mmCIF file of C-alpha atoms in Angstrom:
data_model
loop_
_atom_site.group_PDB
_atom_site.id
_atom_site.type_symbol
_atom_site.label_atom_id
_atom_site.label_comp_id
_atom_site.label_asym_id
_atom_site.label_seq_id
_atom_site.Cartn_x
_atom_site.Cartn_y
_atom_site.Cartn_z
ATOM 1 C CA UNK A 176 -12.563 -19.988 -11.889
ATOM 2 C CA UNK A 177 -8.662 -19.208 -11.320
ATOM 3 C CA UNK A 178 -8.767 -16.330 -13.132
ATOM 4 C CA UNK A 179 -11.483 -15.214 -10.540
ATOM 5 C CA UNK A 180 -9.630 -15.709 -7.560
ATOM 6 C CA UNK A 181 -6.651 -14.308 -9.075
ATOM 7 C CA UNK A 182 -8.308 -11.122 -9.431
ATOM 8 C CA UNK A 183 -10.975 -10.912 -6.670
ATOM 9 C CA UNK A 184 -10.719 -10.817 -3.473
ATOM 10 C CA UNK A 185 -11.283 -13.698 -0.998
ATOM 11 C CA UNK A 186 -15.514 -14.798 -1.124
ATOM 12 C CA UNK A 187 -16.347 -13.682 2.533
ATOM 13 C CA UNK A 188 -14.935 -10.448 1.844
ATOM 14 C CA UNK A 189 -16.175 -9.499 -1.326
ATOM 15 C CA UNK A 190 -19.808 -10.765 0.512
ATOM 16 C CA UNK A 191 -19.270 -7.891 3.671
ATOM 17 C CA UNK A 192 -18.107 -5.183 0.750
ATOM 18 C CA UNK A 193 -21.422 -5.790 -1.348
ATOM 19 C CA UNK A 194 -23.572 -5.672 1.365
ATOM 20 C CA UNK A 195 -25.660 -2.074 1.727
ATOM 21 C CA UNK A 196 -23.956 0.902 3.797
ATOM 22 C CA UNK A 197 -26.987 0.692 6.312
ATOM 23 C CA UNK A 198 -25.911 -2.994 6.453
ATOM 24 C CA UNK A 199 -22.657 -2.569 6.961
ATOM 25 C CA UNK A 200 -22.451 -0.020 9.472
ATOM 26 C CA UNK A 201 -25.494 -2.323 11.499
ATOM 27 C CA UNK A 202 -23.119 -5.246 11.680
ATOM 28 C CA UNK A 203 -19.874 -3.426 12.594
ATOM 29 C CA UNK A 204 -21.677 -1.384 15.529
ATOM 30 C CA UNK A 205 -23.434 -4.482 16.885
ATOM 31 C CA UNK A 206 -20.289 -7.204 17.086
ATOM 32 C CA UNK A 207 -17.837 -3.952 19.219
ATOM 33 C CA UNK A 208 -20.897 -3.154 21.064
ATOM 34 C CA UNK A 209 -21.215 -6.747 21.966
ATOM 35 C CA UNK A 210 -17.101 -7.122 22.509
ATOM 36 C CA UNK A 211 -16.760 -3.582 24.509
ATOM 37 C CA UNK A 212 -19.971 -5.252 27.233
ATOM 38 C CA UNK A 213 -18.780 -8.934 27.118
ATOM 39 C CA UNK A 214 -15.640 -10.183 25.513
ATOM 40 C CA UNK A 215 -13.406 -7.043 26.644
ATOM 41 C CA UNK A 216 -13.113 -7.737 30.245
ATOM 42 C CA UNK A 217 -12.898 -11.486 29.718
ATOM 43 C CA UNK A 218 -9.886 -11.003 27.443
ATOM 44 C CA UNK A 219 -8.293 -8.625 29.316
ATOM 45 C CA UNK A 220 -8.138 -10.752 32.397
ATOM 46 C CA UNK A 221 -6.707 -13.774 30.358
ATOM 47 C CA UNK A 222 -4.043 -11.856 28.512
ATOM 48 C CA UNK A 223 -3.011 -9.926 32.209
ATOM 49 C CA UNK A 224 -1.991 -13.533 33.107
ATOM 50 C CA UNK A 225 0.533 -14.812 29.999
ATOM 51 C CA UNK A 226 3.387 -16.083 30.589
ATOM 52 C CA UNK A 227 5.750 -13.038 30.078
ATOM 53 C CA UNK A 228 7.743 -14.774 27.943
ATOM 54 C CA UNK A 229 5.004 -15.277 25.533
ATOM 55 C CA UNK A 230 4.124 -11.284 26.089
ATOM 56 C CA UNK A 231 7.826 -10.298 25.206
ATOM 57 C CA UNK A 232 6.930 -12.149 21.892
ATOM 58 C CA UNK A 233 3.998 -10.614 21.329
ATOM 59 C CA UNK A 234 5.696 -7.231 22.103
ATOM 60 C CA UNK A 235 7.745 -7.640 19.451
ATOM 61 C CA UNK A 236 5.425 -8.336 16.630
ATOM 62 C CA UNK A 237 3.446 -5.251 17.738
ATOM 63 C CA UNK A 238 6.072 -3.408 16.480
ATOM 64 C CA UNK A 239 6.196 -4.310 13.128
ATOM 65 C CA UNK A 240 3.246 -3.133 13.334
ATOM 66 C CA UNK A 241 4.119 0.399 12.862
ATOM 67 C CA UNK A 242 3.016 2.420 10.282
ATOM 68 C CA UNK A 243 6.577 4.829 10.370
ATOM 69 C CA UNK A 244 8.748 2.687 8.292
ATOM 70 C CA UNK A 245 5.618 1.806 6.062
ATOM 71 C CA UNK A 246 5.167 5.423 4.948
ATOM 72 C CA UNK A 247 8.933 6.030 5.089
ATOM 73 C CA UNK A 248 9.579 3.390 2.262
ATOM 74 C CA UNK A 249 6.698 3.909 0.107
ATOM 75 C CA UNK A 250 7.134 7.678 0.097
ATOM 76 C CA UNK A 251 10.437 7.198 -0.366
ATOM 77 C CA UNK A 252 9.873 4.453 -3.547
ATOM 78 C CA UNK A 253 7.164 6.877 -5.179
ATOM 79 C CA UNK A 254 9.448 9.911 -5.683
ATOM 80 C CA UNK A 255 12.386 7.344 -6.316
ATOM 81 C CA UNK A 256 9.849 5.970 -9.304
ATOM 82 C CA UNK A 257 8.550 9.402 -10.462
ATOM 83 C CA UNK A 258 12.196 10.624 -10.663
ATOM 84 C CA UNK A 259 13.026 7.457 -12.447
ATOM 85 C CA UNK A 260 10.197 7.957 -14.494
ATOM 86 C CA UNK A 261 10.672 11.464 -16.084
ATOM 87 C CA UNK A 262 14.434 10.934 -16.517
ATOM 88 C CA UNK A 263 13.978 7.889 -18.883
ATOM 89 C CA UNK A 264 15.173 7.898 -22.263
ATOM 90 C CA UNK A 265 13.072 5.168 -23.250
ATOM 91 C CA UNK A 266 9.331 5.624 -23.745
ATOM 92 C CA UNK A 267 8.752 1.961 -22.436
ATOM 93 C CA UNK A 268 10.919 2.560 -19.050
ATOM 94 C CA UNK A 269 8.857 5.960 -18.721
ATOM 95 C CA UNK A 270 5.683 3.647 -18.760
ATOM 96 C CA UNK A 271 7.285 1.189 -16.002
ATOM 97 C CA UNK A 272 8.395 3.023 -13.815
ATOM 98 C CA UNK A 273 5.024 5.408 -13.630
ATOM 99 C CA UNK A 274 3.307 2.293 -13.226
ATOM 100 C CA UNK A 275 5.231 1.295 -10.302
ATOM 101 C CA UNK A 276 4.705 4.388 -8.736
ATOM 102 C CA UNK A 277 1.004 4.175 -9.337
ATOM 103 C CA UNK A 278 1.432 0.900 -7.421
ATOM 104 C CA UNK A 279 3.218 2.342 -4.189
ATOM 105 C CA UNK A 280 1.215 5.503 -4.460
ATOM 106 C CA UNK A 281 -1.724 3.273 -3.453
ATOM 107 C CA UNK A 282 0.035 1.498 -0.810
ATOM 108 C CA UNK A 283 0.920 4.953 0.944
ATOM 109 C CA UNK A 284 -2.201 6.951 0.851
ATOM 110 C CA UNK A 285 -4.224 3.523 2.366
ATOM 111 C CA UNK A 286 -1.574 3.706 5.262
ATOM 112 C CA UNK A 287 -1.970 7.360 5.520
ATOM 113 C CA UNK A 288 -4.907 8.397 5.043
ATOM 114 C CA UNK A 289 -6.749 5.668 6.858
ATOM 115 C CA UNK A 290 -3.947 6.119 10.000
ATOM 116 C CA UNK A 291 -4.664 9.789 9.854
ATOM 117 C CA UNK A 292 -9.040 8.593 10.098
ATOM 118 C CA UNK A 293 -7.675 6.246 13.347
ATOM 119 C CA UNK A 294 -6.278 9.011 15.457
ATOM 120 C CA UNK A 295 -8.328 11.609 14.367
ATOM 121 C CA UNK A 296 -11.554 9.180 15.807
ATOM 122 C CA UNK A 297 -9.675 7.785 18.965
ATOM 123 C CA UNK A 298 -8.630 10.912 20.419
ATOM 124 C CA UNK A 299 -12.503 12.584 19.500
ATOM 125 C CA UNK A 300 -14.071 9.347 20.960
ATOM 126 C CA UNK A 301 -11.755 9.149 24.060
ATOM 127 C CA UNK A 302 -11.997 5.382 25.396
ATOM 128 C CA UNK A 303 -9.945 4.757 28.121
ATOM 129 C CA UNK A 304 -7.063 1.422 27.637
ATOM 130 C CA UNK A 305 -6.939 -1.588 29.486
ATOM 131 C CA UNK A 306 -4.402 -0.005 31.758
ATOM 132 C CA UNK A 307 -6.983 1.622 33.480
ATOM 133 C CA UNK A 308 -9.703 -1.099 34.297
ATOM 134 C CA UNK A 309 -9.263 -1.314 37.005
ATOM 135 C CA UNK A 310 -10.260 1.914 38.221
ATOM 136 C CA UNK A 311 -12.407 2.990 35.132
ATOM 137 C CA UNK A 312 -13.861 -0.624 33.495
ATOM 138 C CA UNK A 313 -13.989 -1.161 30.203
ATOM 139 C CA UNK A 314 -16.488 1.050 28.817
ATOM 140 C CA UNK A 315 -15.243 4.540 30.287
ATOM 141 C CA UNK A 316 -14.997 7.534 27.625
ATOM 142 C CA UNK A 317 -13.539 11.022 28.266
ATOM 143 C CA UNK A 318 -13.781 12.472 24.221
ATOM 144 C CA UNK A 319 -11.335 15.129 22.783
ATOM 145 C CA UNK A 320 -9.404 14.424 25.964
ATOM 146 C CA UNK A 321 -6.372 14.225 23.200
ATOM 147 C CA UNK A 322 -4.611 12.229 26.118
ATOM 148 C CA UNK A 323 -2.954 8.805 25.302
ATOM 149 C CA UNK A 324 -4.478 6.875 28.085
ATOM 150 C CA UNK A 325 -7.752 7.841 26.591
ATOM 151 C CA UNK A 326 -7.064 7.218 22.970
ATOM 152 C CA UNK A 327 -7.678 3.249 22.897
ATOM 153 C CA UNK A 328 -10.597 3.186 20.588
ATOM 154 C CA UNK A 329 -10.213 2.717 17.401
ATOM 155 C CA UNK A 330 -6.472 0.786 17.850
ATOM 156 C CA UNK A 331 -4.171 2.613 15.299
ATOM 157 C CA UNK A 332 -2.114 -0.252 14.552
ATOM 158 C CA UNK A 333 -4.797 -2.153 13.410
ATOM 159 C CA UNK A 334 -5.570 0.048 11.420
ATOM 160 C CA UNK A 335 -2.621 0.710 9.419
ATOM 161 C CA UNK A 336 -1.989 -2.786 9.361
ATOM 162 C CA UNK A 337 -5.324 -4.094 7.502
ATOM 163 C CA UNK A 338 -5.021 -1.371 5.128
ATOM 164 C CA UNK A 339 -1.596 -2.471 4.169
ATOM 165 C CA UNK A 340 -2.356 -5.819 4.052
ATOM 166 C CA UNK A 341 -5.953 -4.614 2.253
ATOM 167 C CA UNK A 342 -3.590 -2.849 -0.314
ATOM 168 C CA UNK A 343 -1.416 -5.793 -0.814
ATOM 169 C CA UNK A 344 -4.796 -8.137 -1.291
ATOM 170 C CA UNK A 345 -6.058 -6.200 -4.084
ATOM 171 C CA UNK A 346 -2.314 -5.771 -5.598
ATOM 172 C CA UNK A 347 -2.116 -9.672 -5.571
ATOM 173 C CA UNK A 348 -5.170 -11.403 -5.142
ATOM 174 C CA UNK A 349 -3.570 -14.984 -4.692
ATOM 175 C CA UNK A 350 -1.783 -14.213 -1.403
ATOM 176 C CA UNK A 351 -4.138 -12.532 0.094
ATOM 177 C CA UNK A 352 -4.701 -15.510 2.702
ATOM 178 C CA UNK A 353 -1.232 -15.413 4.275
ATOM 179 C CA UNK A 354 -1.492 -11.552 3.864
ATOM 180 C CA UNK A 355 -4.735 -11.182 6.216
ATOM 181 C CA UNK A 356 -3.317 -13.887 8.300
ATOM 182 C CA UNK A 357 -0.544 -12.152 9.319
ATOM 183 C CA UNK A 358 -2.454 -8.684 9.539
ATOM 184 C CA UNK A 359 -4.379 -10.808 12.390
ATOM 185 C CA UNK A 360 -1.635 -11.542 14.644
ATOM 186 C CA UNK A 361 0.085 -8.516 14.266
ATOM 187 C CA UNK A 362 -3.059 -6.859 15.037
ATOM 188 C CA UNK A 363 -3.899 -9.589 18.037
ATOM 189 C CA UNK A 364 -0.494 -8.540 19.680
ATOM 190 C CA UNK A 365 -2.279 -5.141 20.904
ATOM 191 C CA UNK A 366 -4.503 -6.745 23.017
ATOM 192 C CA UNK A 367 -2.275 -9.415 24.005
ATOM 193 C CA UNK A 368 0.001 -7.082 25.272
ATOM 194 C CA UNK A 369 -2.795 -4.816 27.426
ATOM 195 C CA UNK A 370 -2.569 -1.811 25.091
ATOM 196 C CA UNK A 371 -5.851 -2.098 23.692
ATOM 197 C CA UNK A 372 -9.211 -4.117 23.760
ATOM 198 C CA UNK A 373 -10.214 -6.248 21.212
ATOM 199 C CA UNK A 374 -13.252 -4.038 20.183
ATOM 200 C CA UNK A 375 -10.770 -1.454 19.749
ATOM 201 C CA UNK A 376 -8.872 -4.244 17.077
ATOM 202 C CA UNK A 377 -11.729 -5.196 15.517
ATOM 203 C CA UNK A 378 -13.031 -1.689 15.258
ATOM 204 C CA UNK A 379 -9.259 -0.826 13.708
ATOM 205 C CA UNK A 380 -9.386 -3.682 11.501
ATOM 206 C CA UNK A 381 -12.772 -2.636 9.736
ATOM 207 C CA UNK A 382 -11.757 0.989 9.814
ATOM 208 C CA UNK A 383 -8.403 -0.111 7.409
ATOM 209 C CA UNK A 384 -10.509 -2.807 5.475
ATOM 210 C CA UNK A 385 -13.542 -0.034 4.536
ATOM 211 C CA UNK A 386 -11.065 2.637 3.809
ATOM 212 C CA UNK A 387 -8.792 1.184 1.638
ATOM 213 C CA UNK A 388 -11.055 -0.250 -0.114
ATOM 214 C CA UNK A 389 -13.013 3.582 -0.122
ATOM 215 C CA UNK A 390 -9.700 4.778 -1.795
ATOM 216 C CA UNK A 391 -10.141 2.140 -4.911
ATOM 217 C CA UNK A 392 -13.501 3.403 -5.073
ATOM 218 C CA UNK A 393 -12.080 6.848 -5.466
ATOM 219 C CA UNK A 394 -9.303 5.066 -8.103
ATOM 220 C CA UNK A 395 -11.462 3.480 -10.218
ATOM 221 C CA UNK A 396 -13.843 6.591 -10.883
ATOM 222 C CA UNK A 397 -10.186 8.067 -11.941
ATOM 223 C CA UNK A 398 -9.665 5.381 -13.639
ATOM 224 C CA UNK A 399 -6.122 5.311 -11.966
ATOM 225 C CA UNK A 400 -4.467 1.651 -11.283
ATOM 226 C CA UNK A 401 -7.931 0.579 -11.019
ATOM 227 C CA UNK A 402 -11.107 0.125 -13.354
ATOM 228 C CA UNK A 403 -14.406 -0.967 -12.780
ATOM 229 C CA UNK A 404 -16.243 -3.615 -14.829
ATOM 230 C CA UNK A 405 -19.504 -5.419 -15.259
ATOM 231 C CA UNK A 406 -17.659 -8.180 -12.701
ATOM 232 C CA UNK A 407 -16.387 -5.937 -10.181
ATOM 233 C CA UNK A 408 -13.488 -3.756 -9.716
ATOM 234 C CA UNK A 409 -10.455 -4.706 -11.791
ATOM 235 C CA UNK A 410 -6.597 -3.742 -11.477
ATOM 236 C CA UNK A 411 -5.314 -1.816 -14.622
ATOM 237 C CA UNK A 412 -2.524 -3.071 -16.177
ATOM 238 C CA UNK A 413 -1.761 -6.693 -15.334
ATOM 239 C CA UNK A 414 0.688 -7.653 -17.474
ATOM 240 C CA UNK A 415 2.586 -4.549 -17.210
ATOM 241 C CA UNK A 416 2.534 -4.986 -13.838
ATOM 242 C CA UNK A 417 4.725 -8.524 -14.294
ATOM 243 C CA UNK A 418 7.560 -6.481 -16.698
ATOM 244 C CA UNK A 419 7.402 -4.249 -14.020
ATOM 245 C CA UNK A 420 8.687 -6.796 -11.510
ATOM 246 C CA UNK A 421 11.724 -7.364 -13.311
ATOM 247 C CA UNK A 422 12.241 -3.701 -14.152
ATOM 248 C CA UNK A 423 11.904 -1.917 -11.134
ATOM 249 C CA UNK A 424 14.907 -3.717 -9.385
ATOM 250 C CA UNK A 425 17.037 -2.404 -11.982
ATOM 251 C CA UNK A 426 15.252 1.520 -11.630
ATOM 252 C CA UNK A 427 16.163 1.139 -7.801
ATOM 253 C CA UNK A 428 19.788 0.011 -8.225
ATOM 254 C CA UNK A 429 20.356 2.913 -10.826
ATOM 255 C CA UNK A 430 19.248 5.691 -8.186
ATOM 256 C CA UNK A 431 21.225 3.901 -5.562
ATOM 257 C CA UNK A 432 23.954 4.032 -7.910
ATOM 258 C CA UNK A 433 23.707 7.987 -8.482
ATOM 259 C CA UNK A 434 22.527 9.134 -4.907
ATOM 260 C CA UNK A 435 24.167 6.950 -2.404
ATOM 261 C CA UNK A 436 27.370 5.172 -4.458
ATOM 262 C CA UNK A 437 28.422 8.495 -6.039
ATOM 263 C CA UNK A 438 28.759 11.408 -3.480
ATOM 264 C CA UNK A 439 30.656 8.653 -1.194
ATOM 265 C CA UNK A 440 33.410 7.696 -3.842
ATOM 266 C CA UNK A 441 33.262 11.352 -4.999
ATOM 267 C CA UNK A 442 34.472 12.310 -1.073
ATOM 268 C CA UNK A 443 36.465 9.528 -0.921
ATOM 269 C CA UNK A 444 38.703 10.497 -3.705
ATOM 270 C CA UNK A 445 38.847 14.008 -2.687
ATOM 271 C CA UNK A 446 39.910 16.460 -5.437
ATOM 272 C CA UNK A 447 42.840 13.796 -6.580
ATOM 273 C CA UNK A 448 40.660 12.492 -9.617
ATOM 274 C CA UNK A 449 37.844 14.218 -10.953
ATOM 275 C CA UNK A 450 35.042 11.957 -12.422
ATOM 276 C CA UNK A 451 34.526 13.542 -15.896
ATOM 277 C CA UNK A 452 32.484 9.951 -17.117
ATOM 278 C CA UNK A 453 28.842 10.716 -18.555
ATOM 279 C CA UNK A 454 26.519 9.830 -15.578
ATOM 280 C CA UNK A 455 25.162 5.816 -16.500
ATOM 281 C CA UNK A 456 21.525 6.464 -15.330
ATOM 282 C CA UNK A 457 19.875 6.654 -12.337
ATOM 283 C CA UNK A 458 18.335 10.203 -10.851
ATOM 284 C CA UNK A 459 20.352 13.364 -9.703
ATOM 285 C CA UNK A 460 20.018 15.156 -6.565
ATOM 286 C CA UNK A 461 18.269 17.998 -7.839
ATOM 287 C CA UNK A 462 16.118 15.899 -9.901
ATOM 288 C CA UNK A 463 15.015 13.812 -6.727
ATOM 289 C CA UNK A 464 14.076 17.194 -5.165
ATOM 290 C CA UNK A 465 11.731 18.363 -7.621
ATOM 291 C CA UNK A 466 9.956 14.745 -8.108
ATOM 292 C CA UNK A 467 6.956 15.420 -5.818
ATOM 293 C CA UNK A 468 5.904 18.199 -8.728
ATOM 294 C CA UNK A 469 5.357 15.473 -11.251
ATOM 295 C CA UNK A 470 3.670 12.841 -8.378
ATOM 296 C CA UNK A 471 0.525 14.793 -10.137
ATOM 297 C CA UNK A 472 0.320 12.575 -13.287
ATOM 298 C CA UNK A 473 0.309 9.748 -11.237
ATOM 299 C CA UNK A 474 -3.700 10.055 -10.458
ATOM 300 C CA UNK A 475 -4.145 12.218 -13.337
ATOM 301 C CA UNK A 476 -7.930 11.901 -14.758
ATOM 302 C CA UNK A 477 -8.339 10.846 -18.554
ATOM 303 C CA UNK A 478 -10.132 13.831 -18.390
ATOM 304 C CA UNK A 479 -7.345 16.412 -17.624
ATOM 305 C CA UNK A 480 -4.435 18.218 -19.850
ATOM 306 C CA UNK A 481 -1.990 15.419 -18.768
ATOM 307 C CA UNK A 482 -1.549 12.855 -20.712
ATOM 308 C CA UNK A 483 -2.139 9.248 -19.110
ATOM 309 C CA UNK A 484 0.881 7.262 -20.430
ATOM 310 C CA UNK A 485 -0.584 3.702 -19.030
ATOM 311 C CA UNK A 486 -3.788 4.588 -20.634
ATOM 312 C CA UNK A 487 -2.952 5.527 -23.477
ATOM 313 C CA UNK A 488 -1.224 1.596 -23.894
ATOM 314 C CA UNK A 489 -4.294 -0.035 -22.286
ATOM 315 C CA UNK A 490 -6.923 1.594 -24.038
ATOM 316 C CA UNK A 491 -8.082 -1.000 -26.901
ATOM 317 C CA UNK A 492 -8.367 1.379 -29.417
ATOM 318 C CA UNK A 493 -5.525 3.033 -29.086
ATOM 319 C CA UNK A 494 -3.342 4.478 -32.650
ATOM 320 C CA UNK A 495 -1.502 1.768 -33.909
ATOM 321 C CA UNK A 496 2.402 1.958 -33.701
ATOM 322 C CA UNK A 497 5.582 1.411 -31.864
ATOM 323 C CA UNK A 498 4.548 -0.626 -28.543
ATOM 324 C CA UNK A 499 6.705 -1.057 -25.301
ATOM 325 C CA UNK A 500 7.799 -4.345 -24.961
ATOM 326 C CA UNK A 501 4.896 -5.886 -22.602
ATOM 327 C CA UNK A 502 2.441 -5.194 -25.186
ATOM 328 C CA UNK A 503 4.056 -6.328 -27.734
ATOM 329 C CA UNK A 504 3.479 -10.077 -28.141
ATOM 330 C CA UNK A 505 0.027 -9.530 -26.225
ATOM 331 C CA UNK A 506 -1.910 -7.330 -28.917
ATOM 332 C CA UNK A 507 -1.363 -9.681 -31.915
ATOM 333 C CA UNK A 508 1.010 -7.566 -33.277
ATOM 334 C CA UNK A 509 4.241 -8.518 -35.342
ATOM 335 C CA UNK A 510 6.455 -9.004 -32.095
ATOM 336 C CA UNK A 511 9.324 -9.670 -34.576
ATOM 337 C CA UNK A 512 9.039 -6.291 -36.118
ATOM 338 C CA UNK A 513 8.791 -4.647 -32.726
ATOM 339 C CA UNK A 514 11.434 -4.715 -29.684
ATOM 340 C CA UNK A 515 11.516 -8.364 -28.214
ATOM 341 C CA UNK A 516 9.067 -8.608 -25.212
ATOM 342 C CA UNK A 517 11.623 -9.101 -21.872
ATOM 343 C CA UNK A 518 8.617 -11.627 -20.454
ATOM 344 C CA UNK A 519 8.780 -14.210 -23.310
ATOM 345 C CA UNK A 520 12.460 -15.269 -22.441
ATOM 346 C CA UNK A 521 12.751 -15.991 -18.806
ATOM 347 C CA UNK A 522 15.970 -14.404 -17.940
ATOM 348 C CA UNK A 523 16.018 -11.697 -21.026
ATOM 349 C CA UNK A 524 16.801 -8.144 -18.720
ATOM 350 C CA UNK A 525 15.212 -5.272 -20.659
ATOM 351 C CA UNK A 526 17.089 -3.295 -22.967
ATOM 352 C CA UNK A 527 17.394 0.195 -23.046
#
């Protein structure tokens, strides 16, 4: 049983993703139709009169909601990880560091693509915010009006925000409570504050639930990060995924290292004292700039000319020889022959 809820997600969720698409799209229309008629202008009236201090709270943990910094950092991470990846002397850092950028990959095109789907449909659908109830009411449209007042419906925020925390739920089952939890508020704040309705939240929230969980659809027919089983849909590479944890701190520090630490002690000694050392890891400039034309092996199908270096370890029948060091105490292998596995000796950094 923990092994279930380690890997699945939370029961009521799994129940509303197995149900038919008919179903599904019966339920969604019928509980906004029902908020846009009776629970919008009720909420809206209540939330006009908060205290403002409680509003200037709430204002604030709208803003986290942004999806800007989100895609900034993942993007960012991927091509750090790809660089990383190509650049490593070591098969089993290779392997890691792919894998890791697998892992933010997925994290960025939920937030994208299903942000992209959320503006897209509220500026086609055209639903006028609460600023304007007064004069309009709550269920006014004015589609392709591509004006912000009329863009409340579906709320972008929430969104971006359940697909990140959607992301993060099938990346590690076991917090996916507090994740969701904290998805809610931050998606509560934009009707708390008058900037949307709550149909328009709920109608975000489903819109970030359905398609990140549409992209590991897409994943696991790739069979890339995810797989799917007799059980359910399955996230590839578990225990590679823990080595990664303690390897990908290191990967980061090593580009900061070369990108940031360098050029600013290379201009801060000037032409006095020229660094002749051999470089001690990490990614070059140039190398940085061409990472986004290797991003393509990280969804490569086991199908195409590229080589999958995670499947290749995963697969069960794969030639026996030299394994990286997460596999190698896991496969009943001789793990004293082979390199000793970082994960068996808490503490033990990975050598290279």
């Amino acid at each position: 049983m923990q092994e279930r809820l380690n890997r699945k997600l939370p029961a009521w969720v799994e129940r509303i993703v197995h149900l038919s698409r008919r179903d599904k799209l019966v339920l969604i229309g019928s509980v906004i139709a029902f908020g846009m008629f009776f629970i919008d202008p009720a909420v809206y009236r209540w939330a006009r009169d908060l205290d403002p201090n409680v509003r200037a709270i709430f204002k604030f943990i709208t803003d986290i909601g942004k999806s800007g910094w989100v895609l900034i950092l993942t993007g960012t991470l991927v091509m750090t990880c790809v660089a990383l990846g190509y650049r490593a002397s070591h098969r089993r850092l290779r392997i890691g560091r792919l894998y890791a950028g697998q892992v933010i990959a997925f994290i960025f095109l939920a937030v994208a693509t299903t942000g992209i789907a959320a503006s897209l449909l509220k500026n086609s659908i055209g639903r006028a915010r609460p600023k304007l109830f007064e004069l309009d009411g709550s269920f006014h449209f004015s589609p392709f009006a591509f004006d912000s007042d009329f863009a409340s419906f579906p709320s972008g925020h929430s969104t971006t925000t359940f697909a990140l925390a959607t992301a993060l739920a099938l990346l590690m089952p076991r917090i996916a409570v507090p994740i969701y939890a904290a998805a809610a508020w931050i998606a509560a704040s934009r009707f708390l504050t008058g900037a949307h309705y709550v149909s328009d939240v709920v109608a975000g929230a489903a819109l970030g639930i359905g398609g990140t969980l549409l992209l590991r659809e897409v994943m696991c027919r790739r069979r890339s990060l995810f797989e799917r089983r007799a059980e359910g849909a399955h996230l590839r590479g578990q225990r590679l995924g823990d080595w990664v944890l303690t390897e990908l701190p290191d990967a980061v520090m090593a580009w900061i290292r070369s990108v940031v630490v360098a050029p600013v002690m290379g201009l801060w000694r000037g032409d006095k004292q020229k660094d002749t050392r051999p470089p001690r890891g990490g990614v070059s400039l140039q190398e940085l700039a061409a990472a986004p034309e290797g991003m393509g092996a990280l969804f490569a199908s086991p199908h195409s000319r590229v080589s999958d270096p995670i499947e290749a370890d995963l697969a069960p029948d794969a030639t026996p020889g030299p394994l990286p060091m997460p596999f190698a105490a896991h496969r009943g292998g001789n793990a004293e022959a082979s390199e000793p596995c970082p994960l068996a000796g808490a503490g033990t950094p990975p050598q290279q």
